[in-house]
């Protein structure tokens, strides 16, 4: 018998009048998973997280937590804890008092309470700052206190509502690594809400990509990035070149398309692929196109002309016009070989791996 | 242009000094004459004395009216603060139909002519057959204290991040526990400030007290009664000086607390890295 999932979202809808913030969503999250809800603002990811935490209730459908239906159970009686976007650190309490807040209701003896507070502060590298006042903390420290305050409760599920969005870039990247390590150390199921695709890719075991109240795809970061189910997901998660294609062959697992620039391509058929006549879209990531230098050749080549160039430090984006294509191709090339020196207007040849081409449902 | 500017820059400080003198000189005269030997308040001063102050505790009517004022002030400030907490929380937390009208009506007593309010209340109370007593004075004072309470409390509740209360619930605390452990401590300075402000307002208030007090005068009503006797004037001045000091101190404490509450609410909401 398979293990009970930690979270089961069973046909959950949340409607505000005629507007559906979440529309018949179903999802399961396993024990010990680092799971991300990824999508643009207004896609329903925060609504779903708040319903799991008990701050909002489904209009219809049921949320199961470790096999138990959560309908009507308020936030203070759920085995979940939340790290709020604003961190919600109690300003009238110091760091240790903030962390001990939830423990007070458990009526532990003083020694045990102190031990757990210190353990939690240690987990977030704040052990030496217990006496610090809440208003004297930096953004990163506030986030750590919010984490410790939730972890000290030993929840079954930790909910994180855009926890890194208020931090600057450097700190954000550092916290991504730390959060991931922390999750592996404590083994608690983490559910992260974010609109930052790189954050979701870097931290998660699995990701659910959401648009306007619907879950578009649930998969590992690698599959989300390399095998997006449709154009919307492909476009939201990283850059993508879209190439108009015509379907020329199809069987149960694969699809064959014909394009003017990439020729005839046979690829794996995406899960939710629905054919509408003969038209289809082919996608290829900018970094899967390689510049061919000097006399180098490749089995799969495409020729064009550089029309624009964007410098990003470690990489350069080349915008390449290819005869017969409506949209120019975006090429992401590392600057190891001097891609930042290619002049605008120069002719260019690009190599690609046909496996990198994916067929996309519109 | 230059001449105008120079004139202005020379005359503005003079104007400011005159302005402040006009506001405060009459009030300064009060303590000065209250320690003057002569019973007639006029210059030149005739010598220093504390006898007018020494005489105050030996006046039973004065003591009983001070006691009345204390009862009225405490009751009015407590009730108006409790009602003010409800109103301020509703106004800052929720969006509801008629919100602007409601908050406008709450603030209205600030600008209503007090004598009209006093006369109307008197008429209503008499119609209802409620006899005049300290209780009716308390009712009147609650009415005029509420706008001040609400103003002070709104600045305490504003910027109060809702997720603080959610965080408390998330950590297992009940609604009442959350109010006690998070909401109350955070707005405590504003609550104390509201109590002090409304107590001060009630302590100084004359018109409503005059109309509604029946046979138990509050301090201002007592003072007004004493003004008919020229010989009692120095005692009134001494009493007035004490009231002035008390009001000034309470309002200062109230303002300090109000600012502390506002600052606390702001610090907490800050999303900064």
Coordinates of C-alpha atoms in Angstrom, one line a residue:
Chain A
X1 CA 0.0 0.0 0.0
X2 CA 1.5 3.4 -0.9
X3 CA 2.3 5.8 1.8
X4 CA -0.3 8.4 2.7
X5 CA 0.6 11.7 1.0
X6 CA 1.3 14.6 3.4
X7 CA -1.1 16.9 1.5
X8 CA -3.9 16.0 -0.8
X9 CA -5.7 18.8 -2.6
X10 CA -8.9 17.2 -3.8
X11 CA -10.9 19.2 -6.4
X12 CA -10.5 22.4 -4.5
X13 CA -12.2 25.6 -5.7
X14 CA -12.1 29.0 -4.0
X15 CA -14.5 31.5 -5.5
X16 CA -15.0 35.2 -4.6
X17 CA -18.4 35.8 -6.2
X18 CA -18.0 35.0 -9.9
X19 CA -14.2 35.1 -9.7
X20 CA -12.4 31.8 -9.1
X21 CA -9.1 32.4 -7.4
X22 CA -8.6 28.6 -7.5
X23 CA -10.5 26.5 -10.0
X24 CA -11.0 22.7 -9.3
X25 CA -7.3 22.2 -8.4
X26 CA -6.0 18.7 -7.5
X27 CA -2.6 17.9 -6.2
X28 CA -0.7 15.6 -3.9
X29 CA 2.5 16.4 -2.0
X30 CA 4.6 13.6 -0.5
X31 CA 6.1 13.5 3.0
X32 CA 9.4 15.2 3.2
X33 CA 9.1 16.9 -0.1
X34 CA 10.2 20.5 -0.9
X35 CA 7.3 21.5 -3.1
X36 CA 6.9 24.9 -4.8
X37 CA 3.8 26.6 -6.1
X38 CA 5.1 28.8 -8.9
X39 CA 3.1 31.4 -10.9
X40 CA 2.6 35.0 -11.7
X41 CA 0.7 37.2 -9.1
X42 CA -3.0 36.4 -9.0
X43 CA -2.6 32.8 -10.2
X44 CA -4.0 31.4 -6.9
X45 CA -0.8 30.1 -5.4
X46 CA -1.1 32.2 -2.2
X47 CA -4.8 31.4 -1.9
X48 CA -3.9 27.7 -2.0
X49 CA -1.2 28.1 0.6
X50 CA -3.5 30.1 2.9
X51 CA -6.1 27.4 2.6
X52 CA -3.6 24.7 3.6
X53 CA -2.6 26.9 6.6
X54 CA -6.3 27.4 7.6
X55 CA -6.5 31.1 6.9
X56 CA -9.0 30.6 4.2
X57 CA -11.5 27.9 3.3
X58 CA -12.3 26.2 0.0
X59 CA -15.6 27.0 -1.6
X60 CA -15.8 23.4 -2.6
X61 CA -13.4 20.4 -2.4
X62 CA -11.3 19.0 0.4
X63 CA -7.8 19.5 1.7
X64 CA -6.3 16.4 3.4
X65 CA -3.3 16.7 5.7
X66 CA -1.6 13.4 6.5
X67 CA -4.9 11.6 5.5
X68 CA -7.1 13.8 7.7
X69 CA -9.7 16.2 6.1
X70 CA -9.0 19.8 7.2
X71 CA -12.4 21.4 6.3
X72 CA -13.4 23.8 9.1
X73 CA -10.3 23.3 11.2
X74 CA -8.9 26.7 12.0
X75 CA -5.3 27.7 11.7
X76 CA -4.5 27.4 15.4
X77 CA -5.5 23.7 15.4
X78 CA -3.6 22.6 12.3
X79 CA -0.2 20.9 12.3
X80 CA 1.1 23.5 9.9
X81 CA 3.2 26.6 10.4
X82 CA 3.7 29.5 8.1
X83 CA 6.6 31.9 7.3
X84 CA 4.8 35.1 6.3
X85 CA 5.9 37.3 3.5
X86 CA 6.2 40.2 5.9
X87 CA 7.7 37.8 8.4
X88 CA 5.2 39.1 11.0
X89 CA 7.8 39.2 13.8
X90 CA 6.1 40.3 17.0
X91 CA 7.7 43.8 17.5
X92 CA 7.1 43.9 21.3
X93 CA 9.0 40.7 21.9
X94 CA 12.7 39.9 21.6
X95 CA 14.1 37.1 19.3
X96 CA 13.9 34.3 21.9
X97 CA 10.4 35.4 23.0
X98 CA 9.2 35.4 19.4
X99 CA 10.5 31.8 18.9
X100 CA 9.0 30.7 22.2
X101 CA 5.6 32.3 21.4
X102 CA 3.9 29.1 20.2
X103 CA 5.6 26.9 22.8
X104 CA 3.9 28.8 25.6
X105 CA 0.7 27.0 24.9
X106 CA 2.3 23.6 25.2
X107 CA 3.2 24.4 28.8
X108 CA 6.6 22.7 28.7
X109 CA 8.8 23.1 31.7
X110 CA 11.2 26.0 31.5
X111 CA 14.3 23.9 30.8
X112 CA 12.7 22.0 27.9
X113 CA 11.3 25.2 26.4
X114 CA 14.7 26.9 26.6
X115 CA 16.3 23.9 25.0
X116 CA 13.9 23.9 22.1
X117 CA 14.2 27.6 21.5
X118 CA 18.0 27.4 21.4
X119 CA 17.8 24.4 19.1
X120 CA 15.6 26.3 16.7
X121 CA 17.7 29.4 16.8
X122 CA 20.8 27.2 16.2
X123 CA 19.2 25.7 13.1
X124 CA 18.9 29.1 11.5
X125 CA 22.3 30.3 12.8
X126 CA 20.8 32.9 15.2
X127 CA 21.9 31.2 18.5
X128 CA 23.8 34.3 19.7
X129 CA 21.0 36.7 19.1
X130 CA 18.2 35.5 21.4
X131 CA 18.2 38.7 23.5
X132 CA 18.1 41.0 20.4
X133 CA 14.9 43.2 20.1
X134 CA 12.6 42.4 17.2
X135 CA 12.9 45.9 15.8
X136 CA 16.8 45.8 15.7
X137 CA 17.0 43.0 13.1
X138 CA 18.0 43.1 9.5
X139 CA 15.8 41.6 6.8
X140 CA 17.8 38.4 6.7
X141 CA 17.7 38.1 10.4
X142 CA 13.9 38.7 10.6
X143 CA 13.5 35.9 8.1
X144 CA 15.6 33.5 10.2
X145 CA 13.6 34.3 13.3
X146 CA 10.3 33.7 11.4
X147 CA 11.7 30.3 10.3
X148 CA 12.9 29.4 13.8
X149 CA 9.5 30.4 15.2
X150 CA 7.7 28.1 12.8
X151 CA 10.2 25.2 13.0
X152 CA 10.2 25.1 16.8
X153 CA 6.6 24.0 16.7
X154 CA 7.8 20.8 14.8
X155 CA 5.0 21.2 12.2
X156 CA 4.1 18.4 9.8
X157 CA 4.2 21.0 7.0
X158 CA 6.0 24.3 6.8
X159 CA 4.4 26.9 4.6
X160 CA 6.5 29.6 3.1
X161 CA 4.8 32.6 1.5
X162 CA 7.3 34.3 -0.8
X163 CA 9.9 34.3 2.0
X164 CA 12.8 35.6 0.0
X165 CA 11.1 38.4 -2.0
X166 CA 12.0 41.1 0.4
X167 CA 15.7 40.3 0.4
X168 CA 18.4 41.7 -1.9
X169 CA 19.7 39.4 -4.7
X170 CA 22.9 38.2 -3.0
X171 CA 21.2 37.4 0.3
X172 CA 18.3 35.8 -1.5
X173 CA 20.7 33.3 -3.3
X174 CA 22.4 32.5 0.0
X175 CA 19.1 31.9 1.7
X176 CA 18.0 29.6 -1.1
X177 CA 20.9 27.3 -0.4
X178 CA 20.4 27.5 3.3
X179 CA 16.7 26.9 3.1
X180 CA 17.3 23.8 1.0
X181 CA 19.9 22.5 3.4
X182 CA 17.6 23.2 6.4
X183 CA 14.8 21.3 4.8
X184 CA 17.0 18.3 4.2
X185 CA 18.2 18.5 7.8
X186 CA 14.8 18.6 9.5
X187 CA 13.0 16.4 6.9
X188 CA 9.8 18.4 7.2
X189 CA 7.6 18.9 4.2
X190 CA 8.1 22.4 2.9
X191 CA 5.6 24.2 0.6
X192 CA 7.0 27.3 -1.0
X193 CA 5.0 30.0 -2.8
X194 CA 7.0 32.0 -5.3
X195 CA 6.8 34.0 -8.5
X196 CA 10.6 33.6 -9.1
X197 CA 11.1 30.7 -11.4
X198 CA 14.9 30.4 -10.6
X199 CA 14.1 30.2 -6.9
X200 CA 11.6 27.4 -7.6
X201 CA 14.0 25.5 -9.9
X202 CA 16.9 25.9 -7.4
X203 CA 15.1 24.7 -4.3
X204 CA 12.3 22.3 -5.1
X205 CA 11.9 18.6 -5.4
X206 CA 8.8 19.2 -7.5
X207 CA 7.0 22.3 -8.8
X208 CA 3.4 23.1 -9.6
X209 CA 3.2 25.9 -12.2
X210 CA -0.1 27.8 -11.9
X211 CA -1.9 30.3 -14.1
X212 CA -5.2 32.0 -13.3
X213 CA -6.5 29.6 -10.7
X214 CA -5.4 26.4 -12.6
X215 CA -2.5 24.1 -12.1
X216 CA -0.8 23.8 -15.5
X217 CA 2.0 21.3 -14.8
X218 CA 3.4 19.4 -11.8
X219 CA 6.9 18.0 -12.3
X220 CA 10.5 18.1 -11.2
X221 CA 12.4 21.3 -11.9
X222 CA 14.3 19.6 -14.7
X223 CA 11.1 18.4 -16.4
X224 CA 9.4 21.8 -15.9
X225 CA 12.3 23.5 -17.6
X226 CA 13.1 21.0 -20.3
X227 CA 9.7 19.4 -21.0
X228 CA 7.1 22.2 -20.4
X229 CA 3.6 21.0 -21.3
X230 CA 2.5 24.1 -23.0
X231 CA 3.6 27.4 -24.4
X232 CA 2.5 29.3 -21.2
X233 CA 4.7 27.2 -18.9
X234 CA 7.6 27.3 -21.3
X235 CA 7.3 31.1 -21.5
X236 CA 7.0 31.7 -17.8
X237 CA 9.9 29.4 -16.7
X238 CA 13.0 30.9 -18.3
X239 CA 13.4 32.2 -21.9
X240 CA 12.1 30.2 -24.9
X241 CA 12.3 30.5 -28.6
X242 CA 9.0 29.7 -30.3
X243 CA 9.1 28.3 -33.8
X244 CA 6.0 27.8 -35.9
X245 CA 5.6 24.2 -37.0
X246 CA 3.4 21.9 -39.0
X247 CA 2.4 18.4 -37.8
X248 CA 3.3 15.8 -40.3
X249 CA 3.2 12.6 -38.2
X250 CA 1.9 11.5 -34.9
X251 CA 1.7 8.2 -32.9
X252 CA 1.0 7.4 -29.3
X253 CA 4.3 8.6 -27.8
X254 CA 5.9 10.9 -30.4
X255 CA 5.1 13.7 -32.8
X256 CA 6.8 14.7 -36.0
X257 CA 6.7 18.3 -37.1
X258 CA 8.1 20.1 -40.2
X259 CA 9.6 23.6 -39.8
X260 CA 11.2 25.9 -42.3
X261 CA 14.3 26.6 -40.2
X262 CA 14.9 23.4 -38.2
X263 CA 13.7 21.0 -40.8
X264 CA 11.8 17.8 -39.9
X265 CA 11.8 17.0 -36.1
X266 CA 10.5 14.0 -34.2
X267 CA 10.0 14.6 -30.5
X268 CA 8.4 13.1 -27.4
X269 CA 4.8 14.1 -27.2
X270 CA 3.9 16.2 -24.1
X271 CA 1.4 14.9 -21.6
X272 CA -1.4 17.3 -22.3
X273 CA -0.8 17.7 -26.0
X274 CA -4.0 18.4 -27.9
X275 CA -3.7 18.8 -31.7
X276 CA -5.7 21.5 -33.3
X277 CA -5.4 20.8 -37.0
X278 CA -1.9 20.8 -38.4
X279 CA -0.4 23.8 -36.5
X280 CA 1.9 23.3 -33.6
X281 CA 4.7 25.2 -31.8
X282 CA 8.2 24.0 -31.4
X283 CA 10.3 25.4 -28.5
X284 CA 14.1 25.6 -27.9
X285 CA 15.8 27.3 -24.9
X286 CA 18.3 30.1 -25.8
X287 CA 21.2 28.3 -24.2
X288 CA 20.6 25.1 -26.2
X289 CA 21.7 27.0 -29.3
X290 CA 25.5 27.1 -29.6
X291 CA 27.6 29.5 -31.7
X292 CA 29.7 27.7 -34.3
X293 CA 33.1 29.4 -34.4
X294 CA 35.2 29.8 -37.5
X295 CA 35.2 26.6 -39.6
X296 CA 33.5 24.4 -37.0
X297 CA 30.5 22.4 -38.4
X298 CA 27.8 20.4 -36.8
X299 CA 25.2 17.8 -38.0
X300 CA 22.4 20.2 -37.1
X301 CA 23.1 23.8 -38.1
X302 CA 21.1 26.9 -38.7
X303 CA 22.5 30.2 -40.2
X304 CA 21.4 33.8 -39.6
X305 CA 22.6 37.3 -38.9
X306 CA 23.2 39.0 -35.5
X307 CA 20.8 41.9 -35.1
X308 CA 21.2 42.8 -31.5
X309 CA 23.4 41.9 -28.5
X310 CA 22.7 42.1 -24.7
X311 CA 25.6 41.8 -22.3
X312 CA 25.0 40.1 -18.9
X313 CA 28.5 39.7 -17.5
X314 CA 29.0 35.9 -17.6
X315 CA 26.8 35.5 -20.7
X316 CA 25.7 37.4 -23.7
X317 CA 22.3 37.2 -25.4
X318 CA 22.5 37.3 -29.2
X319 CA 19.4 38.1 -31.1
X320 CA 19.7 36.3 -34.4
X321 CA 17.5 36.8 -37.5
X322 CA 17.1 33.6 -39.5
X323 CA 15.7 33.7 -43.1
X324 CA 12.2 32.3 -43.2
X325 CA 11.4 32.8 -39.5
X326 CA 9.0 35.3 -38.2
X327 CA 10.6 35.9 -34.8
X328 CA 14.4 36.2 -34.4
X329 CA 16.1 33.6 -32.2
X330 CA 17.5 34.4 -28.8
X331 CA 20.8 32.7 -28.2
X332 CA 22.4 32.6 -24.7
X333 CA 26.2 32.0 -25.0
X334 CA 28.8 32.1 -22.3
X335 CA 31.5 34.7 -22.7
X336 CA 34.3 32.2 -22.5
X337 CA 34.9 32.2 -26.2
X338 CA 34.2 35.9 -26.9
X339 CA 30.5 35.9 -27.7
X340 CA 30.4 39.5 -26.3
X341 CA 32.7 40.5 -29.2
X342 CA 30.5 39.3 -32.0
X343 CA 29.6 42.5 -33.9
X344 CA 26.0 43.3 -34.6
X345 CA 25.3 42.6 -38.3
X346 CA 27.8 39.7 -38.5
X347 CA 26.6 36.5 -40.1
X348 CA 26.5 33.6 -37.7
X349 CA 26.0 29.8 -37.7
X350 CA 24.3 28.0 -34.8
X351 CA 24.3 24.4 -33.7
X352 CA 21.6 22.6 -31.8
X353 CA 20.7 19.2 -30.5
X354 CA 17.3 18.0 -31.9
X355 CA 16.5 16.5 -28.5
X356 CA 16.4 20.1 -27.2
X357 CA 13.4 20.9 -29.4
X358 CA 10.1 20.4 -27.6
X359 CA 6.6 20.3 -29.1
X360 CA 4.3 22.6 -27.2
X361 CA 0.5 22.7 -26.9
X362 CA -0.8 26.3 -27.2
Chain B
X1 CA 10.8 91.3 -4.7
X2 CA 14.0 91.6 -2.7
X3 CA 12.6 94.2 -0.4
X4 CA 9.5 92.2 0.3
X5 CA 11.6 89.2 1.1
X6 CA 13.9 91.2 3.4
X7 CA 10.9 92.8 5.2
X8 CA 9.4 89.3 5.6
X9 CA 12.6 87.8 6.9
X10 CA 12.9 90.6 9.5
X11 CA 9.3 90.7 10.5
X12 CA 8.4 87.0 10.6
X13 CA 10.2 86.3 13.8
X14 CA 8.5 89.3 15.4
X15 CA 5.2 88.2 14.2
X16 CA 5.9 84.7 15.6
X17 CA 6.8 86.0 19.0
X18 CA 3.6 88.2 19.2
X19 CA 1.6 85.3 18.1
X20 CA 2.9 83.0 20.9
X21 CA 2.6 85.9 23.4
X22 CA -1.0 86.4 22.5
X23 CA -1.6 82.7 23.0
X24 CA 0.2 82.2 26.3
X25 CA 0.5 85.5 28.2
X26 CA -3.0 85.4 29.7
X27 CA -2.3 81.8 30.8
X28 CA 1.0 82.9 32.4
X29 CA -0.8 85.5 34.4
X30 CA -2.8 82.8 36.2
X31 CA 0.2 81.4 38.2
X32 CA 1.7 84.8 38.7
X33 CA -1.4 86.3 40.4
X34 CA -2.0 83.0 42.3
X35 CA 1.2 83.7 44.4
X36 CA 0.5 87.5 44.8
X37 CA -0.2 88.9 48.3
X38 CA -3.1 91.1 47.2
X39 CA -6.6 89.7 46.7
X40 CA -7.0 92.0 43.6
X41 CA -5.3 90.6 40.5
X42 CA -3.5 93.7 39.2
X43 CA 0.0 95.1 38.8
X44 CA 2.2 96.0 40.5
X45 CA 2.5 92.8 42.4
X46 CA 2.5 93.2 46.2
X47 CA 4.6 90.3 47.3
X48 CA 5.0 86.5 47.3
X49 CA 2.7 84.2 49.2
X50 CA 1.5 80.6 49.2
X51 CA -1.5 81.3 51.3
X52 CA -4.0 80.9 48.5
X53 CA -2.7 77.4 47.9
X54 CA -2.6 76.6 51.6
X55 CA -6.3 77.5 51.9
X56 CA -7.5 75.1 49.2
X57 CA -7.6 71.9 51.2
X58 CA -9.7 73.7 53.8
X59 CA -12.6 74.2 51.4
X60 CA -15.0 71.2 51.6
X61 CA -17.0 72.3 48.5
X62 CA -13.8 72.4 46.6
X63 CA -12.8 68.9 47.7
X64 CA -16.2 67.4 46.9
X65 CA -16.2 69.0 43.4
X66 CA -12.7 67.7 42.8
X67 CA -13.9 64.2 43.8
X68 CA -16.8 64.6 41.4
X69 CA -14.5 65.6 38.6
X70 CA -12.3 62.6 39.3
X71 CA -15.3 60.2 39.2
X72 CA -16.6 61.8 36.0
X73 CA -13.1 61.9 34.4
X74 CA -12.3 58.3 35.1
X75 CA -15.7 56.9 34.0
X76 CA -15.8 59.0 30.8
X77 CA -12.2 58.2 29.8
X78 CA -12.6 54.5 30.4
X79 CA -15.9 54.2 28.6
X80 CA -14.8 56.4 25.7
X81 CA -11.6 54.5 25.3
X82 CA -13.3 51.1 25.2
X83 CA -15.8 52.3 22.6
X84 CA -12.9 54.0 20.8
X85 CA -11.0 50.7 20.6
X86 CA -13.9 49.1 18.9
X87 CA -14.4 52.0 16.5
X88 CA -10.7 52.4 15.7
X89 CA -10.3 48.7 15.1
X90 CA -13.3 48.6 12.8
X91 CA -12.2 51.7 10.9
X92 CA -8.6 50.6 10.4
X93 CA -9.2 46.9 9.8
X94 CA -12.3 46.4 7.9
X95 CA -13.8 48.0 4.7
X96 CA -17.6 48.2 5.0
X97 CA -20.5 50.1 3.5
X98 CA -21.0 53.5 5.1
X99 CA -17.5 53.5 6.6
X100 CA -16.8 57.1 5.7
X101 CA -20.1 58.3 7.0
X102 CA -19.6 56.4 10.2
X103 CA -16.2 57.8 10.9
X104 CA -17.4 61.3 10.0
X105 CA -20.3 61.0 12.5
X106 CA -17.9 59.7 15.2
X107 CA -15.7 62.8 14.7
X108 CA -18.6 65.3 14.5
X109 CA -18.8 66.2 18.2
X110 CA -15.4 67.9 17.8
X111 CA -17.0 70.6 15.7
X112 CA -20.6 70.7 17.0
X113 CA -21.3 73.8 19.2
X114 CA -21.1 72.4 22.7
X115 CA -23.9 74.5 24.0
X116 CA -26.3 73.1 21.4
X117 CA -25.2 69.5 22.4
X118 CA -25.7 70.4 26.0
X119 CA -29.2 71.9 25.5
X120 CA -30.2 68.9 23.3
X121 CA -29.0 66.4 25.8
X122 CA -30.7 68.2 28.6
X123 CA -34.0 68.2 26.7
X124 CA -33.7 64.5 25.9
X125 CA -32.8 63.5 29.4
X126 CA -35.7 65.5 30.9
X127 CA -38.1 64.0 28.3
X128 CA -36.8 60.5 29.3
X129 CA -37.3 61.4 33.0
X130 CA -33.6 60.9 33.9
X131 CA -32.7 63.0 36.8
X132 CA -29.6 65.2 36.5
X133 CA -26.6 63.7 38.4
X134 CA -22.9 62.9 37.8
X135 CA -24.2 60.0 35.6
X136 CA -25.7 62.4 33.1
X137 CA -22.4 64.4 33.1
X138 CA -20.5 61.2 32.4
X139 CA -22.8 60.6 29.4
X140 CA -22.2 64.0 28.0
X141 CA -18.4 63.7 28.5
X142 CA -18.3 60.3 26.8
X143 CA -19.9 61.9 23.8
X144 CA -17.3 64.6 23.5
X145 CA -14.3 62.4 24.5
X146 CA -15.0 59.7 21.9
X147 CA -13.6 61.7 18.9
X148 CA -10.4 62.3 20.8
X149 CA -10.1 58.6 21.8
X150 CA -10.8 57.4 18.3
X151 CA -8.2 59.8 16.8
X152 CA -5.5 58.6 19.2
X153 CA -6.4 55.0 18.9
X154 CA -6.5 55.0 15.1
X155 CA -2.9 56.1 15.0
X156 CA -2.1 53.2 17.3
X157 CA -4.0 50.6 15.1
X158 CA -2.9 52.0 11.8
X159 CA 0.0 50.1 10.1
X160 CA -0.8 47.2 12.4
X161 CA 0.1 44.3 10.1
X162 CA -2.7 41.8 9.9
X163 CA -0.3 39.0 9.5
X164 CA 0.8 39.5 13.1
X165 CA -2.5 38.2 14.3
X166 CA -2.4 35.5 11.7
X167 CA 1.0 34.5 12.8
X168 CA -0.3 34.2 16.4
X169 CA -3.2 32.0 15.3
X170 CA -0.7 30.0 13.2
X171 CA 1.4 29.3 16.2
X172 CA -1.6 27.8 18.0
X173 CA -3.0 30.8 19.9
X174 CA -6.8 31.3 20.2
X175 CA -8.6 34.5 19.1
X176 CA -8.8 35.8 22.7
X177 CA -5.2 34.7 23.4
X178 CA -4.1 36.6 20.3
X179 CA -5.8 39.7 21.4
X180 CA -4.2 39.5 24.8
X181 CA -0.7 38.5 23.8
X182 CA -0.3 40.5 20.5
X183 CA -3.0 43.1 19.8
X184 CA -3.2 44.6 23.3
X185 CA 0.5 44.9 24.1
X186 CA 1.0 46.6 20.7
X187 CA -1.7 49.2 21.1
X188 CA -1.2 49.6 24.9
X189 CA 0.6 53.0 24.6
X190 CA -2.2 54.3 22.4
X191 CA -4.8 53.0 24.9
X192 CA -3.1 54.8 27.8
X193 CA -2.7 57.9 25.7
X194 CA -6.4 57.8 24.9
X195 CA -7.3 57.5 28.6
X196 CA -5.1 60.5 29.5
X197 CA -6.5 62.7 26.7
X198 CA -10.1 61.9 27.5
X199 CA -9.5 62.4 31.2
X200 CA -8.0 65.8 30.6
X201 CA -10.9 66.8 28.3
X202 CA -13.4 65.7 30.9
X203 CA -11.6 67.5 33.7
X204 CA -11.7 70.9 31.9
X205 CA -15.1 70.6 30.4
X206 CA -17.6 73.3 31.6
X207 CA -20.6 73.7 29.4
X208 CA -21.9 70.1 29.4
X209 CA -21.1 69.8 33.1
X210 CA -22.9 73.0 33.8
X211 CA -26.1 71.9 32.1
X212 CA -26.1 68.3 33.2
X213 CA -24.6 68.2 36.7
X214 CA -27.7 69.0 38.9
X215 CA -26.6 69.5 42.5
X216 CA -23.1 67.9 42.3
X217 CA -20.8 70.3 40.6
X218 CA -17.5 69.3 38.9
X219 CA -14.4 71.5 39.4
X220 CA -15.0 73.9 36.4
X221 CA -18.6 74.4 37.5
X222 CA -17.4 75.1 41.1
X223 CA -14.8 77.5 39.8
X224 CA -17.5 79.4 37.8
X225 CA -19.6 79.6 40.9
X226 CA -16.7 81.1 42.9
X227 CA -16.1 83.8 40.4
X228 CA -19.1 85.7 41.7
X229 CA -17.2 86.4 44.9
X230 CA -14.3 88.8 44.4
X231 CA -12.6 87.7 47.6
X232 CA -12.4 84.1 46.4
X233 CA -10.7 85.0 43.1
X234 CA -7.1 84.3 44.3
X235 CA -8.1 80.7 45.4
X236 CA -9.6 80.2 42.0
X237 CA -6.4 81.3 40.4
X238 CA -4.4 78.9 42.6
X239 CA -6.8 76.1 41.7
X240 CA -6.7 77.0 38.0
X241 CA -2.9 76.9 38.1
X242 CA -3.0 73.4 39.5
X243 CA -5.5 72.2 36.9
X244 CA -3.3 73.7 34.2
X245 CA -0.2 71.9 35.4
X246 CA -2.1 68.6 35.7
X247 CA -3.6 68.9 32.1
X248 CA -0.2 69.9 30.7
X249 CA 1.5 66.9 32.2
X250 CA -1.2 64.4 31.2
X251 CA -1.3 65.6 27.6
X252 CA 2.5 65.4 27.3
X253 CA 2.6 61.8 28.6
X254 CA -0.3 61.0 26.2
X255 CA 1.5 62.5 23.2
X256 CA 4.8 60.6 24.0
X257 CA 2.9 57.3 24.3
X258 CA 1.0 58.0 21.1
X259 CA 4.2 58.5 19.2
X260 CA 5.7 55.4 20.7
X261 CA 2.7 53.3 19.6
X262 CA 2.8 54.7 16.1
X263 CA 6.6 54.1 15.8
X264 CA 6.2 50.5 17.1
X265 CA 3.5 49.8 14.5
X266 CA 5.6 51.2 11.7
X267 CA 8.8 49.3 12.7
X268 CA 7.0 46.1 12.6
X269 CA 5.5 46.5 9.2
X270 CA 8.8 47.4 7.6
X271 CA 9.7 45.1 4.6
X272 CA 13.4 46.0 4.3
X273 CA 16.4 44.0 3.6

